[in-house]
XYZ file of C-alpha atoms in Angstrom:
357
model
C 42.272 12.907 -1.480
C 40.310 15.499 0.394
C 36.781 16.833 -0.540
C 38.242 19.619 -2.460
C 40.095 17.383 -4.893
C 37.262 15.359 -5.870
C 34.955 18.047 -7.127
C 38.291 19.747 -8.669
C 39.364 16.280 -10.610
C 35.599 15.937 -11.738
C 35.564 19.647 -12.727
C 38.483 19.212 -14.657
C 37.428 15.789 -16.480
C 34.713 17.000 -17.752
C 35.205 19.796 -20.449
C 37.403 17.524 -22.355
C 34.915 14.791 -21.937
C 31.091 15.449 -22.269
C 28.964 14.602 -24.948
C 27.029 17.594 -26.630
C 23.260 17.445 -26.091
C 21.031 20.173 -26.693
C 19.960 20.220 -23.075
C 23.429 21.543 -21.866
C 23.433 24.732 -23.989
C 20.870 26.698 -22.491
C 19.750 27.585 -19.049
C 15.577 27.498 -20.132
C 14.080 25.825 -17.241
C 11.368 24.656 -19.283
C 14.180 22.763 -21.853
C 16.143 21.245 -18.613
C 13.037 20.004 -17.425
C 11.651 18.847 -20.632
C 15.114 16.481 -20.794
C 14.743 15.388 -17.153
C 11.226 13.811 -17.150
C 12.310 12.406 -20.932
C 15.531 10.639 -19.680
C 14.500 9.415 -16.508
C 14.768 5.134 -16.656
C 15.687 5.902 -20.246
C 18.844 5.790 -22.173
C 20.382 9.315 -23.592
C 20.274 7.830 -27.224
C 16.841 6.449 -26.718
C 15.217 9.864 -25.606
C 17.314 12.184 -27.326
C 14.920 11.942 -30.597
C 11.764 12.364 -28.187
C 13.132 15.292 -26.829
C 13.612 16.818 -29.663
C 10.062 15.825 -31.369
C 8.548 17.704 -28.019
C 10.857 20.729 -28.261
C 9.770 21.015 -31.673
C 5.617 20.272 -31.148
C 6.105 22.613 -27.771
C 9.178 25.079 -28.000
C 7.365 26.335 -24.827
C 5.178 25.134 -21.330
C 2.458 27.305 -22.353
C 2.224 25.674 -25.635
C 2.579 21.945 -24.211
C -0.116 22.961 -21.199
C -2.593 23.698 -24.253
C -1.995 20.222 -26.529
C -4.650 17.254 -25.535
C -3.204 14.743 -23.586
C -3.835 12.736 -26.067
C -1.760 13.927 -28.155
C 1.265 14.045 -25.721
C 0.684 10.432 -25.101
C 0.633 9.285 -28.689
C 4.421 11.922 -29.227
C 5.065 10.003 -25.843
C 4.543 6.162 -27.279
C 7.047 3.740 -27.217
C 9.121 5.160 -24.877
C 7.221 3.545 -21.837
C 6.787 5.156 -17.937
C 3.325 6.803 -19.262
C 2.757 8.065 -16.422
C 5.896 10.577 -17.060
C 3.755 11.956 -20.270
C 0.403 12.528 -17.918
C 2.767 14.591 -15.005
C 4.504 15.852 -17.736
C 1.188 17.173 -19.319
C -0.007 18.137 -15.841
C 3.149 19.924 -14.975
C 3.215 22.456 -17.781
C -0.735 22.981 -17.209
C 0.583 23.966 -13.648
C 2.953 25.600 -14.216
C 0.849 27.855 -16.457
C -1.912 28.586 -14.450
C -0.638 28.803 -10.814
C 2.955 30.445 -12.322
C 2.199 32.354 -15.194
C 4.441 30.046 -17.659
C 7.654 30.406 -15.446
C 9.011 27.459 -13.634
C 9.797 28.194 -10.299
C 13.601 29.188 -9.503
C 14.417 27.241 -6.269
C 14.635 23.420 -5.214
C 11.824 23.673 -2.471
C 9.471 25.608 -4.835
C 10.267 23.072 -7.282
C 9.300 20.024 -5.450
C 5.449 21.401 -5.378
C 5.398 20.960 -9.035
C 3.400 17.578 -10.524
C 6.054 14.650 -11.028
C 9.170 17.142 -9.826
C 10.771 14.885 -7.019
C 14.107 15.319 -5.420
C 16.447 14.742 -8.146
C 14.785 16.482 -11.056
C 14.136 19.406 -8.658
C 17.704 19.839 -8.197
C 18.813 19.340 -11.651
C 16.560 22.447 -12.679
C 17.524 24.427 -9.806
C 21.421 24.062 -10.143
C 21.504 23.901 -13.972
C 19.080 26.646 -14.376
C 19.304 28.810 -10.991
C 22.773 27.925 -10.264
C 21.221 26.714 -6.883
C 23.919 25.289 -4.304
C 22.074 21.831 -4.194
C 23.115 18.180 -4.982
C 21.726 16.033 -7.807
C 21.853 12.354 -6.205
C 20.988 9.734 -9.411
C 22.002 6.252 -10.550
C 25.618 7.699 -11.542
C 25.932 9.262 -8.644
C 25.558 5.959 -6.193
C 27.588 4.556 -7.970
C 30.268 7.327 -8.273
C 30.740 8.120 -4.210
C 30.053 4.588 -3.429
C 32.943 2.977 -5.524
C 35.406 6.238 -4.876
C 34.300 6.780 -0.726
C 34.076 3.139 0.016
C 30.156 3.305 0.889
C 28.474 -0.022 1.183
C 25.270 1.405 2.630
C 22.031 -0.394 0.547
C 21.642 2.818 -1.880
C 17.930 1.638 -1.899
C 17.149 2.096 2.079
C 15.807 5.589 3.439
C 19.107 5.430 5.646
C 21.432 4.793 2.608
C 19.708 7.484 0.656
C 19.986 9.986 3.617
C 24.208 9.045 3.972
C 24.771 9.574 -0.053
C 22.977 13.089 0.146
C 24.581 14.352 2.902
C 27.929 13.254 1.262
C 26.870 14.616 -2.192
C 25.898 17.655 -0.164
C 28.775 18.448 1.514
C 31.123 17.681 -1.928
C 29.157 20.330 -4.537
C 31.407 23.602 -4.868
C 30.183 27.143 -4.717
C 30.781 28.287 -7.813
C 29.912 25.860 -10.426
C 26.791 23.651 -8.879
C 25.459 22.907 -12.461
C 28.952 22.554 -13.886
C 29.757 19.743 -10.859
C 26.119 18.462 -10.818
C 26.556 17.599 -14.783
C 30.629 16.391 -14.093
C 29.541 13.586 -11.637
C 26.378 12.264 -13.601
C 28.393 12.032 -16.803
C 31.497 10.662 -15.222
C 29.151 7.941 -13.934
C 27.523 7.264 -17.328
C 30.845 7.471 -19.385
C 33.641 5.916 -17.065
C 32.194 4.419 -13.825
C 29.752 2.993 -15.434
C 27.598 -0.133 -14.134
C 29.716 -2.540 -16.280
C 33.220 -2.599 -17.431
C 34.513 0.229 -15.797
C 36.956 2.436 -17.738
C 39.138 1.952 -14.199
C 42.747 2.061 -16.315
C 42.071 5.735 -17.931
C 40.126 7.009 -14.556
C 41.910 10.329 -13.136
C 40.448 9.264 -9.809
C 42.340 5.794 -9.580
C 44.854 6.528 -7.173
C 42.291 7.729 -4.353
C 39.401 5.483 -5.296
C 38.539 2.820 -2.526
C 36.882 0.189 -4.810
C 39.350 0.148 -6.830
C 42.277 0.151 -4.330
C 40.208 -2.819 -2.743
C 39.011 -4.710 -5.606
C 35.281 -3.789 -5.277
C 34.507 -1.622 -8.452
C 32.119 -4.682 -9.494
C 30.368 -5.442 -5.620
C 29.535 -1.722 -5.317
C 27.062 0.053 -4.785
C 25.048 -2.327 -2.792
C 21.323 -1.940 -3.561
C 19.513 -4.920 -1.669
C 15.688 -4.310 -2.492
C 13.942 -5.946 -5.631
C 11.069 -5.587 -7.519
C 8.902 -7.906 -7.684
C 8.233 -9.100 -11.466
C 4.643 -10.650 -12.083
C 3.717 -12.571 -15.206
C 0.834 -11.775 -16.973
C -1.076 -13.218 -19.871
C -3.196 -11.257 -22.395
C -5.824 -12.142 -25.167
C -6.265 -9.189 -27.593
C -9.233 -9.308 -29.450
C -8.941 -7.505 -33.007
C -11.946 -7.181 -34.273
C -12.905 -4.963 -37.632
C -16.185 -4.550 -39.014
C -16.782 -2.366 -41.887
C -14.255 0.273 -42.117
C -13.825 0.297 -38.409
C -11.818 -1.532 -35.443
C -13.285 -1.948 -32.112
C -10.707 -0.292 -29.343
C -10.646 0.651 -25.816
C -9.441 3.013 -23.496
C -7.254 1.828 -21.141
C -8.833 2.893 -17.395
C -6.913 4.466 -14.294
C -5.780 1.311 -12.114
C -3.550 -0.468 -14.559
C -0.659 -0.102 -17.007
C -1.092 1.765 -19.851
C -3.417 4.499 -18.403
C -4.837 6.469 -21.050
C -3.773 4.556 -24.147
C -5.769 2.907 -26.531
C -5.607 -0.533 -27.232
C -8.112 -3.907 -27.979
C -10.723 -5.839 -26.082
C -8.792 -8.449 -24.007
C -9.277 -10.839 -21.825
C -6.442 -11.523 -18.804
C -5.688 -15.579 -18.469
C -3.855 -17.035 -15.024
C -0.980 -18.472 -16.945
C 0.315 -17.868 -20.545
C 0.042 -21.384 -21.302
C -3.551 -21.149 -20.939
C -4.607 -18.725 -23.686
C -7.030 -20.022 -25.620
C -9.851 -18.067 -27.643
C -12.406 -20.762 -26.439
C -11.841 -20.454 -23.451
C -12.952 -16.189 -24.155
C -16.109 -15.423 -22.861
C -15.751 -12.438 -25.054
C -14.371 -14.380 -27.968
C -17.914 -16.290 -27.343
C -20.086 -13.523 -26.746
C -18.433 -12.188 -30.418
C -19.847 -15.532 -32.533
C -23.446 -14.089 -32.253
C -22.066 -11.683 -35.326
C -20.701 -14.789 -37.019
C -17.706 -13.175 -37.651
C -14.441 -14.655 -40.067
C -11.829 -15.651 -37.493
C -8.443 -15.361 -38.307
C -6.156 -17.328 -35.097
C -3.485 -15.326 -34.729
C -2.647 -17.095 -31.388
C 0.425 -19.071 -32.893
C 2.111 -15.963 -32.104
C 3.041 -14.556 -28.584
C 3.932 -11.175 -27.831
C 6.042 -10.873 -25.257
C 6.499 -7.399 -23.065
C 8.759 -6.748 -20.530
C 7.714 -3.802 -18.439
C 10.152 -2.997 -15.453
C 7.779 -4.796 -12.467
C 5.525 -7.126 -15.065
C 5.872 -9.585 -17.727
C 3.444 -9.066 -20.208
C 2.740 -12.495 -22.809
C 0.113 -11.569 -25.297
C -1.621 -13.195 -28.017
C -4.273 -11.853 -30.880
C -7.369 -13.434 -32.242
C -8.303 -11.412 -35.450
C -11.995 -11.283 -36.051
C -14.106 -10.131 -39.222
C -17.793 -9.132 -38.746
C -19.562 -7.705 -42.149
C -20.264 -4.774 -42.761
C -23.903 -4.579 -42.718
C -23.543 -5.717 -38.597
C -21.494 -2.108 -37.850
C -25.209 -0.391 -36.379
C -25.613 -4.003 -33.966
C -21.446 -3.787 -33.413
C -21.630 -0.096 -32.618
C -24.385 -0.669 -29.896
C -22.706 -3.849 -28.225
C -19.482 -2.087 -28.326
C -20.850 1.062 -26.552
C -22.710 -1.305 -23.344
C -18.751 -2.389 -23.035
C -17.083 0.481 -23.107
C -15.538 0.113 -26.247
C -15.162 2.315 -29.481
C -15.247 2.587 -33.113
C -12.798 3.908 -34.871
C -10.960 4.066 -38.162
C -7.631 3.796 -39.847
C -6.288 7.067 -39.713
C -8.094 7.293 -35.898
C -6.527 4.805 -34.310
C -3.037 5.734 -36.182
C -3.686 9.129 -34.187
C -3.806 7.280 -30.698
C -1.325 6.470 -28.280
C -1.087 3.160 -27.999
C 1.217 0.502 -26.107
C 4.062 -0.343 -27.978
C 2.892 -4.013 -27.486
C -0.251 -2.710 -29.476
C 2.278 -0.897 -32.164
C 4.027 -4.294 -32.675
C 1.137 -6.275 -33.867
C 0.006 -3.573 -36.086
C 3.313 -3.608 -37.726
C 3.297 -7.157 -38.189
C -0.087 -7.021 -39.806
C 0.937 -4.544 -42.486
């Protein structure tokens, strides 16, 4: 099949195909962009709700560049990859102020814009713009390296460099958004990662993988991530009408979202409150301990696993002015109910809570 044909069969699949999500029926920058930084490393179903709960708190940039980050993190929680919510906060603030509220309408413009990198660049400039320029994403790989026969590591600079000159040369005239959206959802709906739909594929006859029995070895992608275990000892600790909380700093997971005094052990099989110089420093209020530690949380985050157990501590009431002042000389805060309910917080942090109720 030549070059032609593929775009042609793709364009032709994928009318009679596609799902319908809100994203496709409009040509707003701002809404295409929204739905990019949403879905990346997240599944359609998954972020269609969040998409719509930001559409509807910020129908546009200039109104999301105005809300507290705070608040975007907490309409952000539970759906991981913080750091999306904070360029996604500091993106509309650019946006904004250096562009007056509109988005930039080309791919190299684009890519100056906070957390815009290749891919989500080109989705906004071909689906909005109608720019001539390749999308290159997981469905992608995987779509030109099971139909071309490419078993270049799709993780290496040099693989990488092969696939976009390919996708490059492949993306019509005419219909750059229509093709751009045809290949991503033919690789998310029939060659998918798993179980591909090969026996209903229109592309069969001229696909290499499948001609060579390879649709499950490709595409190759060599490099790894290496997964670290962690171990966590929350400290919940209530005194009064108020819980003692923390803001997470800059150098770690989390950034920005609120969550409990801990301390970090080696191993998970050596959490133990006594062995907490904070769960010792904590007896000078004589507080009512409730051991929580029975109970392990377990997190997985996409390069750590997180194993987390709670210690629940009481302090009366009449200690909140002596809690207040030890929790400010650690950083810490006071808050309420309704506060903390207000906060983003990890969805480790959201589990617990739930339990407790």
């Amino acid at each position: 099949m030549t070059f032609s044909h593929f775009p042609h069969k793709l364009l032709h699949w994928y009318p009679q195909n596609k799902r319908d999500l809100p994203w496709r029926n409009t040509q707003n920058p701002y809404i295409i962009w929204l739905s990019e930084i949403i879905l990346q490393q997240t599944r359609v179903a998954q972020g269609l709700p969040y998409f719509e709960e930001f559409v509807r708190h910020y129908p546009t940039v200039q109104e999301l560049a105005k809300a507290p980050v705070e608040e975007v993190l907490r309409l952000w929680q539970g759906l991981g990859y913080y750091s999306r919510a904070r360029n996604l906060h500091q993106c509309a603030r650019q946006v904004s102020e250096e562009f007056d509220g509109n988005f930039p309408d080309n791919y190299k413009a684009l890519l100056k814009l906070k957390g815009v990198g290749q891919y989500t660049a080109a989705a906004i400039a071909s689906f909005a713009f109608k720019e001539k320029v390749a999308v290159l994403d997981g469905n992608v790989f995987r779509v030109l390296s099971r139909y071309f026969g490419i078993d270049s590591d799709i993780s290496s600079p040099k693989g990488k460099k092969q696939f976009q000159e390919l996708a490059d040369k492949l993306i019509p005239s005419g219909q750059p958004d229509e093709y751009n959206q045809a290949i991503m959802e033919f690789g998310a709906l029939q060659c998918t990662p798993k179980r591909a739909d090969c026996l209903h594929c229109p592309l069969r006859d001229s696909c290499y993988a499948y001609a060579n029995d390879q649709v499950e070895t490709l595409p190759v992608k060599i490099k790894k991530t290496k997964v670290t275990t962690r171990a966590f000892l929350y400290h919940d600790i209530d005194c009064g009408n108020k819980k003692i909380v923390k803001t997470r700093g800059p150098k770690d997971i989390w950034q920005g979202l609120t969550d409990f005094p801990l301390v970090e052990f080696a191993d998970p099989e050596k959490i133990d409150p006594e062995n907490s110089d904070l769960f010792q420093e904590l007896q000078a209020f004589k507080p009512l301990i409730d051991y929580k530690s029975e109970k392990t949380y377990k997190h997985i985050l996409s390069h750590q696993k997180i194993f987390s157990n709670f210690v629940s501590l009481t302090i009366a009431s009449e200690k909140l002015p002596e809690v207040k002042k030890w929790a400010d000389t650690k950083g810490y805060q006071c808050c309420d109910a309704d506060q903390l309910e207000a906060l983003g917080k990890p969805q480790l942090i959201v589990r617990y809570l739930n339990d407790k109720k």
